[in-house]
XYZ file of C-alpha atoms in Angstrom:
671
model
C 11.212 16.498 -31.529
C 10.553 13.843 -34.465
C 11.758 10.297 -33.600
C 14.216 8.616 -36.093
C 12.302 6.334 -38.261
C 13.947 2.676 -38.763
C 15.220 1.067 -41.973
C 14.162 -2.390 -43.454
C 16.584 -5.139 -41.819
C 17.827 -2.624 -38.838
C 17.882 -4.983 -35.422
C 15.782 -3.364 -32.644
C 14.751 -4.242 -28.857
C 11.577 -5.140 -28.703
C 10.170 -5.299 -24.686
C 7.663 -8.198 -24.354
C 5.307 -7.975 -21.023
C 7.124 -11.148 -19.878
C 9.859 -11.485 -17.011
C 12.555 -10.410 -19.670
C 14.824 -7.453 -20.460
C 13.761 -7.687 -24.396
C 14.505 -9.591 -27.688
C 16.160 -8.728 -30.932
C 13.717 -8.479 -33.952
C 14.418 -7.089 -37.673
C 12.399 -3.991 -39.057
C 10.355 -5.517 -42.073
C 9.861 -3.842 -45.397
C 6.697 -2.872 -45.091
C 5.579 0.013 -42.360
C 7.258 2.821 -40.434
C 8.484 1.999 -37.215
C 10.083 4.286 -34.252
C 11.284 3.638 -30.639
C 8.074 3.683 -28.463
C 5.880 1.482 -31.151
C 3.812 -1.266 -29.877
C 4.314 -3.731 -32.333
C 3.227 -7.797 -32.899
C 6.220 -10.179 -33.221
C 6.475 -13.772 -32.832
C 7.550 -15.172 -29.942
C 8.031 -19.233 -29.636
C 4.611 -20.637 -31.175
C 2.596 -17.767 -30.752
C 2.308 -13.630 -31.649
C 2.911 -11.517 -28.576
C 2.348 -7.713 -28.317
C 5.331 -5.834 -27.285
C 7.194 -2.140 -27.671
C 10.478 -1.290 -29.390
C 12.600 0.316 -26.830
C 16.033 0.760 -28.599
C 17.925 0.034 -31.783
C 20.653 -2.666 -31.429
C 23.831 -1.405 -33.094
C 25.897 -3.947 -31.310
C 27.317 -6.824 -33.010
C 25.203 -9.798 -32.796
C 26.805 -13.011 -31.209
C 24.460 -15.516 -32.867
C 23.330 -16.133 -36.510
C 21.396 -13.238 -38.129
C 19.484 -15.589 -39.750
C 17.663 -16.365 -36.353
C 16.381 -13.010 -35.823
C 12.499 -12.864 -36.847
C 11.283 -9.903 -38.572
C 8.386 -7.746 -36.584
C 4.683 -8.846 -37.858
C 3.233 -5.216 -37.614
C 2.155 -2.444 -35.086
C -0.518 -1.080 -33.688
C -0.770 2.437 -35.010
C -2.779 4.210 -32.492
C -0.277 4.011 -29.917
C 3.066 4.749 -29.073
C 5.030 4.972 -25.494
C 6.784 8.096 -25.244
C 10.986 8.368 -24.353
C 10.221 9.608 -20.816
C 7.693 6.754 -20.425
C 10.314 4.122 -21.696
C 12.881 5.714 -19.475
C 10.376 5.461 -16.428
C 10.205 1.763 -17.192
C 13.558 1.372 -17.036
C 14.386 3.385 -13.994
C 11.878 1.382 -12.155
C 13.087 -1.801 -13.251
C 16.772 -0.907 -12.373
C 16.140 0.587 -8.937
C 13.962 -2.517 -7.813
C 15.993 -4.911 -9.411
C 13.514 -6.145 -11.632
C 12.877 -6.800 -15.229
C 11.868 -4.173 -17.519
C 9.127 -6.789 -19.260
C 7.541 -6.862 -15.770
C 7.200 -3.264 -15.834
C 6.112 -3.019 -19.074
C 3.224 -5.524 -18.329
C 1.915 -2.705 -15.555
C 2.302 0.194 -18.313
C 0.045 -2.017 -20.871
C -2.825 -2.691 -18.254
C -3.395 -6.265 -19.242
C -3.197 -8.618 -21.924
C -5.891 -7.708 -24.751
C -5.674 -4.275 -24.013
C -6.241 -3.333 -27.615
C -9.324 -5.952 -28.603
C -11.902 -4.206 -29.667
C -15.043 -5.217 -27.609
C -18.787 -4.082 -29.869
C -21.763 -3.459 -28.339
C -20.552 -1.535 -25.260
C -21.462 2.121 -24.435
C -18.042 4.089 -23.887
C -17.927 7.421 -21.792
C -16.469 10.293 -23.500
C -17.537 13.287 -21.427
C -14.272 13.555 -19.271
C -14.564 17.619 -19.064
C -14.960 18.417 -15.235
C -16.923 21.460 -14.254
C -15.791 22.491 -10.700
C -18.008 24.132 -8.082
C -16.137 26.152 -5.676
C -16.438 25.887 -1.919
C -15.508 28.486 0.577
C -11.949 27.834 2.325
C -10.111 29.050 5.282
C -7.206 31.461 5.041
C -4.844 28.652 5.907
C -6.259 26.490 3.182
C -6.271 29.415 0.305
C -2.640 30.170 1.393
C -1.946 26.415 0.912
C -3.875 26.293 -2.327
C -2.004 28.991 -3.730
C 1.521 28.076 -2.986
C 0.724 24.733 -4.331
C -0.884 25.821 -7.590
C 2.116 28.411 -8.050
C 4.075 24.987 -8.665
C 1.990 23.963 -11.720
C 3.690 24.291 -15.197
C 7.375 25.366 -13.345
C 9.074 21.841 -13.627
C 9.315 19.120 -10.929
C 8.983 19.885 -7.337
C 7.870 17.830 -4.138
C 5.410 19.697 -1.748
C 4.400 17.940 1.388
C 0.531 19.000 2.333
C 0.918 18.267 5.978
C -2.265 18.752 7.806
C -4.034 17.420 10.783
C -6.738 15.122 10.443
C -9.927 16.705 9.371
C -8.329 19.883 8.465
C -9.362 19.611 4.790
C -6.313 18.713 2.722
C -8.889 17.052 0.040
C -10.656 20.256 -0.672
C -7.037 22.074 -0.948
C -5.702 19.458 -3.549
C -9.085 19.573 -5.314
C -8.770 23.231 -5.862
C -4.918 22.624 -7.217
C -6.186 20.113 -9.404
C -9.072 22.679 -10.743
C -6.265 24.858 -11.291
C -4.121 22.344 -13.398
C -7.294 21.642 -15.763
C -7.577 25.020 -16.773
C -5.218 23.818 -19.313
C -7.602 21.806 -21.288
C -4.856 19.368 -22.256
C -3.872 18.358 -18.979
C -4.326 15.430 -16.821
C -4.196 14.809 -13.355
C -3.554 11.551 -11.470
C -4.800 11.357 -7.963
C -3.552 8.218 -5.955
C -5.311 6.518 -3.120
C -3.543 3.596 -0.976
C -6.527 1.453 -1.072
C -9.651 0.610 -2.941
C -11.668 0.792 0.507
C -11.007 4.581 0.445
C -12.771 5.506 -2.955
C -16.301 5.119 -1.589
C -16.370 8.618 0.286
C -13.861 10.193 -2.048
C -15.714 9.778 -5.239
C -18.607 11.037 -3.792
C -16.876 14.684 -2.468
C -15.095 14.438 -6.017
C -18.368 14.369 -7.760
C -20.162 16.954 -5.836
C -16.992 19.187 -6.738
C -16.387 18.563 -10.110
C -19.532 17.499 -11.711
C -18.329 14.068 -13.166
C -16.747 10.688 -12.056
C -13.258 10.437 -12.369
C -11.637 7.633 -14.528
C -11.021 4.437 -12.087
C -7.952 2.425 -12.249
C -7.698 -0.413 -9.585
C -7.736 -4.110 -9.339
C -11.648 -4.538 -8.866
C -12.768 -2.598 -12.132
C -13.739 -5.081 -14.740
C -11.877 -6.077 -17.726
C -14.269 -3.886 -20.091
C -13.754 -1.004 -17.628
C -10.078 -1.466 -17.755
C -9.725 -1.444 -21.324
C -11.771 1.533 -21.915
C -10.093 3.592 -19.330
C -6.897 2.762 -20.249
C -7.694 3.955 -23.879
C -9.225 7.252 -22.433
C -6.052 7.766 -20.545
C -3.788 7.262 -23.605
C -5.832 9.225 -25.540
C -5.744 12.089 -23.184
C -9.851 11.724 -22.916
C -9.582 11.096 -19.347
C -8.818 14.144 -17.203
C -8.602 13.175 -13.686
C -7.394 9.614 -12.863
C -8.395 8.123 -9.447
C -6.237 5.093 -8.641
C -4.254 2.762 -6.638
C -0.183 2.632 -6.914
C -0.712 0.601 -10.071
C -2.208 3.553 -11.725
C 1.152 5.145 -11.540
C 2.397 3.041 -14.406
C -0.248 4.035 -17.226
C 1.052 5.678 -20.293
C -0.553 9.276 -19.831
C -0.642 11.454 -22.695
C -0.043 14.750 -20.990
C 0.294 14.526 -17.213
C 0.407 17.500 -15.317
C 0.365 16.809 -11.801
C 0.496 14.074 -9.250
C -1.650 13.852 -6.099
C -0.411 11.178 -3.779
C -3.095 11.013 -0.748
C -2.177 9.348 2.794
C 1.561 9.469 1.287
C 2.474 7.377 4.599
C 0.390 4.481 3.999
C 2.128 1.052 4.037
C -0.295 -0.076 1.335
C 1.664 2.027 -1.384
C 4.463 -0.856 -1.176
C 4.104 -3.614 -3.624
C 4.869 -6.959 -1.840
C 5.032 -9.487 -5.085
C 6.021 -9.535 -8.771
C 7.625 -6.123 -9.301
C 8.621 -4.869 -5.626
C 8.144 -1.103 -5.380
C 7.048 1.605 -3.225
C 4.482 3.721 -5.026
C 5.446 7.066 -3.277
C 8.942 6.581 -4.266
C 8.125 5.913 -7.982
C 5.683 8.587 -8.071
C 8.459 11.036 -7.089
C 10.785 9.394 -9.802
C 8.094 9.885 -12.367
C 7.157 13.438 -11.849
C 10.794 14.230 -11.681
C 11.308 12.262 -15.457
C 7.933 13.957 -16.511
C 9.144 17.576 -14.988
C 5.959 17.877 -13.188
C 4.935 18.918 -9.477
C 3.946 16.296 -7.035
C 1.757 16.852 -3.921
C 2.356 14.377 -0.973
C -0.729 14.549 1.498
C -0.531 13.292 4.855
C -1.820 14.023 8.595
C 0.649 11.762 9.924
C 3.742 12.097 7.080
C 6.268 9.366 6.835
C 9.779 9.822 8.792
C 11.639 9.572 5.323
C 9.283 12.654 3.941
C 9.691 14.519 7.112
C 13.590 13.976 6.903
C 13.344 15.141 2.938
C 11.598 18.331 4.059
C 14.206 19.120 7.136
C 16.832 18.334 4.331
C 14.995 21.005 2.106
C 14.723 18.235 -0.583
C 10.846 18.649 -0.563
C 8.880 21.694 0.127
C 5.779 22.137 2.804
C 2.816 23.506 3.690
C 0.884 23.232 6.583
C -2.918 22.855 7.907
C -3.055 23.289 11.548
C -6.764 23.590 12.464
C -9.477 21.531 11.635
C -12.205 22.479 9.020
C -15.544 24.588 10.067
C -16.502 24.277 13.926
C -14.680 20.663 14.538
C -11.689 20.593 16.979
C -9.281 17.723 17.613
C -10.379 15.098 20.149
C -9.323 15.006 23.637
C -6.833 11.661 24.125
C -7.018 9.736 27.069
C -4.646 6.650 27.796
C -6.334 3.825 30.056
C -3.474 1.930 31.874
C -4.717 -1.785 31.604
C -2.518 -2.484 34.554
C -4.999 -0.420 36.689
C -8.019 -0.356 34.980
C -8.066 -4.112 34.106
C -11.205 -5.459 32.383
C -13.511 -7.481 34.876
C -14.964 -11.102 34.038
C -18.731 -10.759 33.196
C -21.237 -13.596 33.530
C -20.947 -14.071 29.758
C -17.299 -14.346 29.594
C -13.975 -12.518 29.523
C -13.980 -8.803 29.162
C -11.811 -6.678 26.971
C -13.206 -3.366 27.549
C -12.182 -1.528 30.720
C -14.636 0.108 32.825
C -13.732 3.583 31.944
C -14.180 2.785 28.122
C -17.733 1.077 28.977
C -18.550 4.241 30.796
C -17.873 6.297 27.847
C -19.690 4.312 25.608
C -22.792 4.582 27.587
C -22.578 8.250 27.953
C -21.991 8.822 24.265
C -25.022 6.480 23.317
C -27.129 8.332 25.529
C -26.532 11.314 23.918
C -27.612 9.986 20.510
C -23.709 9.730 19.168
C -21.774 7.106 17.534
C -19.222 5.272 18.631
C -16.439 3.304 17.149
C -14.318 0.404 18.727
C -10.912 -0.396 16.715
C -8.968 -3.534 17.128
C -6.655 -4.614 14.228
C -6.932 -8.147 14.608
C -9.251 -10.533 12.460
C -11.262 -13.577 13.784
C -12.640 -14.447 17.414
C -9.324 -15.457 18.862
C -5.405 -15.249 17.784
C -4.178 -18.419 19.418
C -5.873 -21.517 20.521
C -4.230 -23.727 22.895
C -4.979 -26.882 25.442
C -5.707 -25.759 28.630
C -4.315 -29.229 30.118
C -0.771 -29.478 28.336
C -0.312 -26.174 26.529
C -0.480 -27.667 22.833
C -1.078 -24.769 20.273
C -3.089 -25.291 17.199
C -0.402 -24.613 14.398
C -0.787 -24.513 10.395
C 0.474 -27.606 8.791
C 1.523 -25.113 5.259
C 3.130 -22.365 7.367
C 4.844 -21.620 10.686
C 2.490 -19.565 12.471
C -0.692 -20.558 14.906
C -4.078 -20.687 13.514
C -6.903 -18.139 14.604
C -10.083 -19.172 15.937
C -13.198 -17.850 13.955
C -16.428 -18.004 15.280
C -17.028 -19.051 18.871
C -20.012 -21.452 18.479
C -18.658 -23.423 15.862
C -15.316 -22.605 15.961
C -13.073 -23.080 13.018
C -9.392 -22.150 13.190
C -7.644 -20.584 9.995
C -4.423 -19.405 8.603
C -4.469 -15.747 7.380
C -1.473 -16.709 5.423
C -2.394 -19.667 3.060
C -6.118 -19.735 3.468
C -5.939 -23.095 5.452
C -8.834 -24.212 7.856
C -10.054 -26.697 9.954
C -12.476 -27.340 12.515
C -10.993 -27.614 16.294
C -10.531 -31.511 16.851
C -12.660 -32.798 20.071
C -9.558 -34.023 21.422
C -6.116 -32.641 22.168
C -3.508 -34.235 19.849
C -0.928 -33.934 22.265
C -2.293 -35.213 25.514
C -5.815 -36.239 24.096
C -7.700 -34.643 26.781
C -11.235 -33.541 25.633
C -12.626 -30.296 25.258
C -9.725 -28.571 26.603
C -9.400 -25.670 24.096
C -8.783 -22.271 25.544
C -9.290 -19.396 23.188
C -6.551 -16.906 23.989
C -6.642 -13.036 23.152
C -9.421 -10.814 21.234
C -10.132 -10.646 17.784
C -12.696 -8.370 16.094
C -15.392 -11.089 16.510
C -14.689 -11.509 20.471
C -15.169 -7.704 20.804
C -18.204 -7.674 19.107
C -19.707 -10.140 21.112
C -18.817 -8.308 23.871
C -20.562 -5.209 22.569
C -23.750 -7.090 22.124
C -23.795 -8.480 25.354
C -23.133 -5.024 26.978
C -25.391 -2.954 24.943
C -28.167 -5.304 23.442
C -30.273 -2.343 22.219
C -27.483 -0.773 20.326
C -27.286 -0.867 16.612
C -23.929 -2.507 15.663
C -21.713 -3.172 12.489
C -18.596 -4.898 12.152
C -16.072 -4.243 9.541
C -13.163 -6.131 8.903
C -11.850 -7.998 5.553
C -13.687 -11.041 6.581
C -17.033 -9.866 5.891
C -16.387 -6.931 3.431
C -16.184 -8.879 0.358
C -16.707 -6.128 -2.170
C -16.333 -2.524 -2.547
C -20.261 -2.127 -3.114
C -20.840 -4.144 0.449
C -18.423 -1.434 2.187
C -20.404 1.643 0.617
C -23.264 0.183 1.694
C -22.087 -0.190 5.166
C -20.375 3.417 5.374
C -24.025 4.971 4.004
C -25.734 3.085 7.306
C -23.313 5.021 9.273
C -23.761 8.204 7.671
C -27.524 7.684 7.655
C -27.146 6.921 11.607
C -28.505 3.390 11.024
C -25.632 2.605 13.258
C -24.858 3.373 16.881
C -21.355 1.377 17.083
C -18.777 0.541 14.501
C -16.530 -2.342 15.280
C -13.723 -2.278 12.856
C -10.296 -3.255 11.685
C -7.665 -1.115 9.602
C -10.404 -0.700 6.884
C -11.872 2.201 8.878
C -9.024 3.779 9.852
C -8.059 5.943 6.641
C -9.843 8.830 5.112
C -13.408 8.197 6.448
C -15.618 10.980 7.722
C -18.526 10.392 9.867
C -19.896 13.817 11.397
C -21.835 12.072 14.478
C -19.022 10.180 15.634
C -17.794 11.374 18.889
C -15.798 8.336 20.846
C -13.097 6.240 19.403
C -11.946 3.290 21.519
C -8.864 1.538 20.940
C -8.781 -1.837 22.157
C -5.323 -2.865 22.197
C -3.123 0.267 21.619
C -0.114 -1.584 21.879
C -0.502 -4.444 19.279
C 1.471 -2.729 16.435
C 4.629 -2.721 18.714
C 4.861 -6.240 18.174
C 7.276 -7.742 15.548
C 10.869 -6.886 14.604
C 10.154 -4.130 12.638
C 12.188 -1.199 12.213
C 9.017 1.089 11.944
C 7.224 -0.232 14.807
C 7.115 2.930 16.513
C 6.325 5.130 13.442
C 3.579 2.867 12.412
C 2.032 2.910 15.552
C 2.091 6.524 16.193
C 0.624 6.716 12.706
C -1.978 4.403 12.872
C -3.152 5.543 16.304
C -3.242 9.175 15.274
C -5.117 8.338 12.377
C -7.526 6.258 14.323
C -8.022 9.223 16.901
C -8.637 11.399 13.958
C -12.013 9.772 13.181
C -13.781 11.145 16.468
C -14.838 14.704 16.521
C -14.740 15.804 12.902
C -18.131 17.229 12.717
C -19.539 19.992 15.237
C -19.628 17.650 17.737
C -16.835 17.248 20.247
C -14.768 14.263 20.239
C -12.740 11.958 22.322
C -10.719 9.031 22.173
C -9.666 6.427 24.620
C -6.391 4.042 24.018
C -6.380 1.188 26.096
C -2.582 0.172 26.710
C -0.130 -1.787 29.216
C 2.348 0.855 28.224
C 0.788 4.542 28.981
C 4.589 5.801 29.550
C 5.944 4.786 26.544
C 7.063 7.940 24.464
C 5.320 6.776 21.590
C 1.918 6.846 23.632
C 2.629 9.847 25.257
C 3.254 11.645 21.806
C 0.086 10.280 20.595
C -1.864 11.604 23.708
C -0.388 14.988 23.997
C -0.429 15.318 19.869
C 3.163 15.939 19.822
C 4.531 15.171 16.427
C 7.232 16.954 16.555
C 8.940 15.473 19.605
C 8.028 11.831 18.208
C 9.772 12.706 15.154
C 12.890 14.449 16.545
C 13.118 11.148 18.876
C 12.810 8.450 16.168
C 14.868 10.467 13.746
C 17.686 10.071 16.553
C 17.193 6.678 17.172
C 17.540 5.722 13.362
C 20.635 7.889 13.226
C 22.389 6.232 16.141
C 21.438 2.473 15.072
C 22.276 3.534 11.331
C 18.455 2.756 10.126
C 16.668 4.675 7.288
C 16.782 7.363 6.409
C 20.793 7.376 7.234
C 21.455 4.046 5.402
C 19.644 1.989 2.519
C 18.218 -1.441 3.243
C 17.649 -4.574 0.891
C 16.005 -7.772 1.866
C 16.913 -10.969 0.248
C 14.386 -13.807 0.981
C 14.991 -17.086 -0.429
C 12.532 -20.131 -0.313
C 12.054 -23.405 -1.618
C 10.255 -26.789 -1.117
C 13.222 -28.566 -0.287
C 15.100 -27.616 2.892
C 18.439 -29.173 2.291
C 18.769 -27.328 -1.317
C 17.738 -24.211 0.430
C 20.304 -24.379 3.159
C 23.054 -25.375 1.015
C 22.465 -22.792 -1.719
C 22.060 -20.093 1.614
C 25.481 -21.476 2.949
C 27.247 -20.720 -0.631
C 25.313 -17.244 -0.679
C 26.655 -16.508 2.689
C 30.438 -17.062 1.847
C 30.388 -14.711 -0.972
C 28.249 -12.067 0.871
C 29.777 -8.408 0.817
C 30.566 -8.102 4.633
C 34.141 -7.051 3.543
C 33.405 -3.952 1.678
C 33.581 -0.547 3.430
C 30.307 0.573 4.681
C 28.200 -2.444 4.033
C 27.040 -4.982 6.241
C 24.977 -8.122 5.526
C 23.211 -10.095 8.208
C 22.044 -13.759 7.558
C 21.177 -16.410 6.631
C 18.575 -16.593 9.280
C 15.128 -18.317 8.829
C 12.368 -15.824 8.131
C 10.083 -14.857 10.995
C 7.392 -17.225 8.941
C 9.913 -19.717 8.490
C 7.403 -22.017 6.719
C 5.044 -20.310 4.097
C 2.669 -22.194 2.075
C 4.657 -25.372 2.441
C 7.832 -23.454 1.260
C 10.896 -23.108 3.581
C 12.050 -19.296 3.773
C 15.499 -18.011 4.873
C 16.597 -14.240 4.715
C 19.489 -11.960 4.386
C 19.230 -8.247 5.383
C 21.766 -5.914 3.905
C 22.570 -2.308 5.371
C 24.676 0.244 3.314
C 25.743 3.500 3.549
C 23.687 6.113 1.381
C 26.104 6.996 -0.839
C 26.625 3.545 -2.129
C 24.080 2.081 -4.560
C 23.148 -1.202 -3.047
C 21.638 -2.585 -6.402
C 25.491 -2.901 -7.815
C 26.339 -4.778 -4.500
C 23.455 -7.143 -5.025
C 24.282 -7.785 -8.775
C 27.918 -8.527 -7.957
C 27.185 -10.622 -4.752
C 24.678 -12.657 -6.982
C 26.981 -12.950 -9.887
C 29.353 -15.351 -7.859
C 26.492 -18.107 -7.439
C 24.102 -20.122 -9.763
C 21.012 -20.360 -7.963
C 18.849 -23.897 -8.544
C 15.962 -23.370 -10.578
C 13.843 -24.635 -7.442
C 14.694 -21.714 -5.268
C 12.513 -18.498 -5.639
C 14.705 -15.258 -4.886
C 12.666 -12.224 -3.560
C 14.851 -8.968 -3.394
C 13.177 -6.170 -1.685
C 14.790 -2.776 -2.086
C 13.881 -0.498 1.026
C 11.763 -3.384 2.818
C 8.506 -2.362 4.918
C 7.648 -6.133 5.610
C 10.243 -8.510 7.511
C 8.352 -11.154 7.440
């Protein structure tokens, strides 16, 4: 449908990539303008690039002489009505400004600048190499391919770890690309997953996909954005921000590891990538595939209710079988102190490591805790080293030259010689294990083993991570010690033993999803073992082997876990049986913050039917980067639009400019 052209003197709303919902501008005499055009406009003392999103037919409440003319337009690019609708719906749902969403659509400032002297890739046409699939995979492929070209649908590709989900959706992607105009978006939760994925993709399709994530260079970002908008880029692989690119002819979205919390954006525009991907698919009337070995409770419930369809892969690919999972009760198998210090590995786990190494196999030890020790205290008076900027204790790094770090604000300090409280000298006691401490123990126990440690402290680039993964694949590593970076998506055929140092760690914190996250995380960790021809085993050290979550993991019984967790959520009226919104307020001045929170609490929407508002209380991290923090939590019935409740609530108050307000619809982080 051809767009209606504006006439000279028409007033239009131009959206700028700023924290705004658009400004009025006038159509000039020269040039043809329609909704969706990228236009240059005067803004304050400079020129900005924006997008015409609507015509303003309402009477102006100010002098028309103040309306400035559009300066011109970028002729090669124009947003579609669906793309504008997506911007508006994302902003409205997440209570963000339209302009902040547009900023993600435009990629970055200077997107249309021409940079000379750089060779641009133009060959984006893939050539798929077929692979033998199992009957189960073939059936899944046929079912998912049948959705192509038939409007909006959401299908869960529900396959156990190592079942070949990637090969299934690669085949579906190839089916979509048989229409040469089509584009496909494959979303991954983190950049760290792209290494092995890209290698596999290139083997299947003969080319590299077009990438979109925060680590690509400005030049790559500019070229890739233009290739996507022009339709030259056929397959795009990206993290959550790739969802907002203005695709020319998007025909399919694949969202891998759909359960992963990394899809949740926690700053600027706060949104969940999975939920916004489903929204985009519904607006564009295209299918979306959600893939996971451990689907989220929300997704499984949508399948149960018939909102989403599902296809299952129940067997591992090739000769691989699911690993045996054993729970080690640390109350009965307490690690024994050694001559070099406290041990954190039970004798059972140590013996299994020895047995696997003797057979020439690889071992992975998992602990999701950075540094050497998570807590430093005085053994004389109990004083704990705390961050001066945040209400958290510092983490000790590097045993021999101990420095303490705050993982929230980056503050660091060397341990003082004397305790500031009791002034006793050299009285510091390092409590608990971090990844560095486990590395220390492993080196003492297995001096001949080739060991590598992977955490965000020592992996400073994607290239470095890819190099380490290549070493593991080439068998240059015997023992891998890793944090969450290693949990997702990686495939090491010779890895036969996975040891979880502290299986109880994910239960900590006041998080309604603690059980779900623990089940997903430990199932994913366990899934790294035995993915090749060699049989794998998993050892999870825990103080709570009778915990229903631990039992479900050990017995690979997802159905009973899902049933019990869903019932607990129903009883407590938690998602997916309600809607949540978190409101976190922060300020440098505690008195101003407390006073405003008191005013906000007085008009809180507690008196409405099926609406509860809790707070204000100190946030779990009550001081962060020298800002005091308070929080409210809203719980409303699913039939009520929570955004309207919040808008009405805040209409009664006038927040001081010194207070930062963060509203999170469907919160995942309760810190």
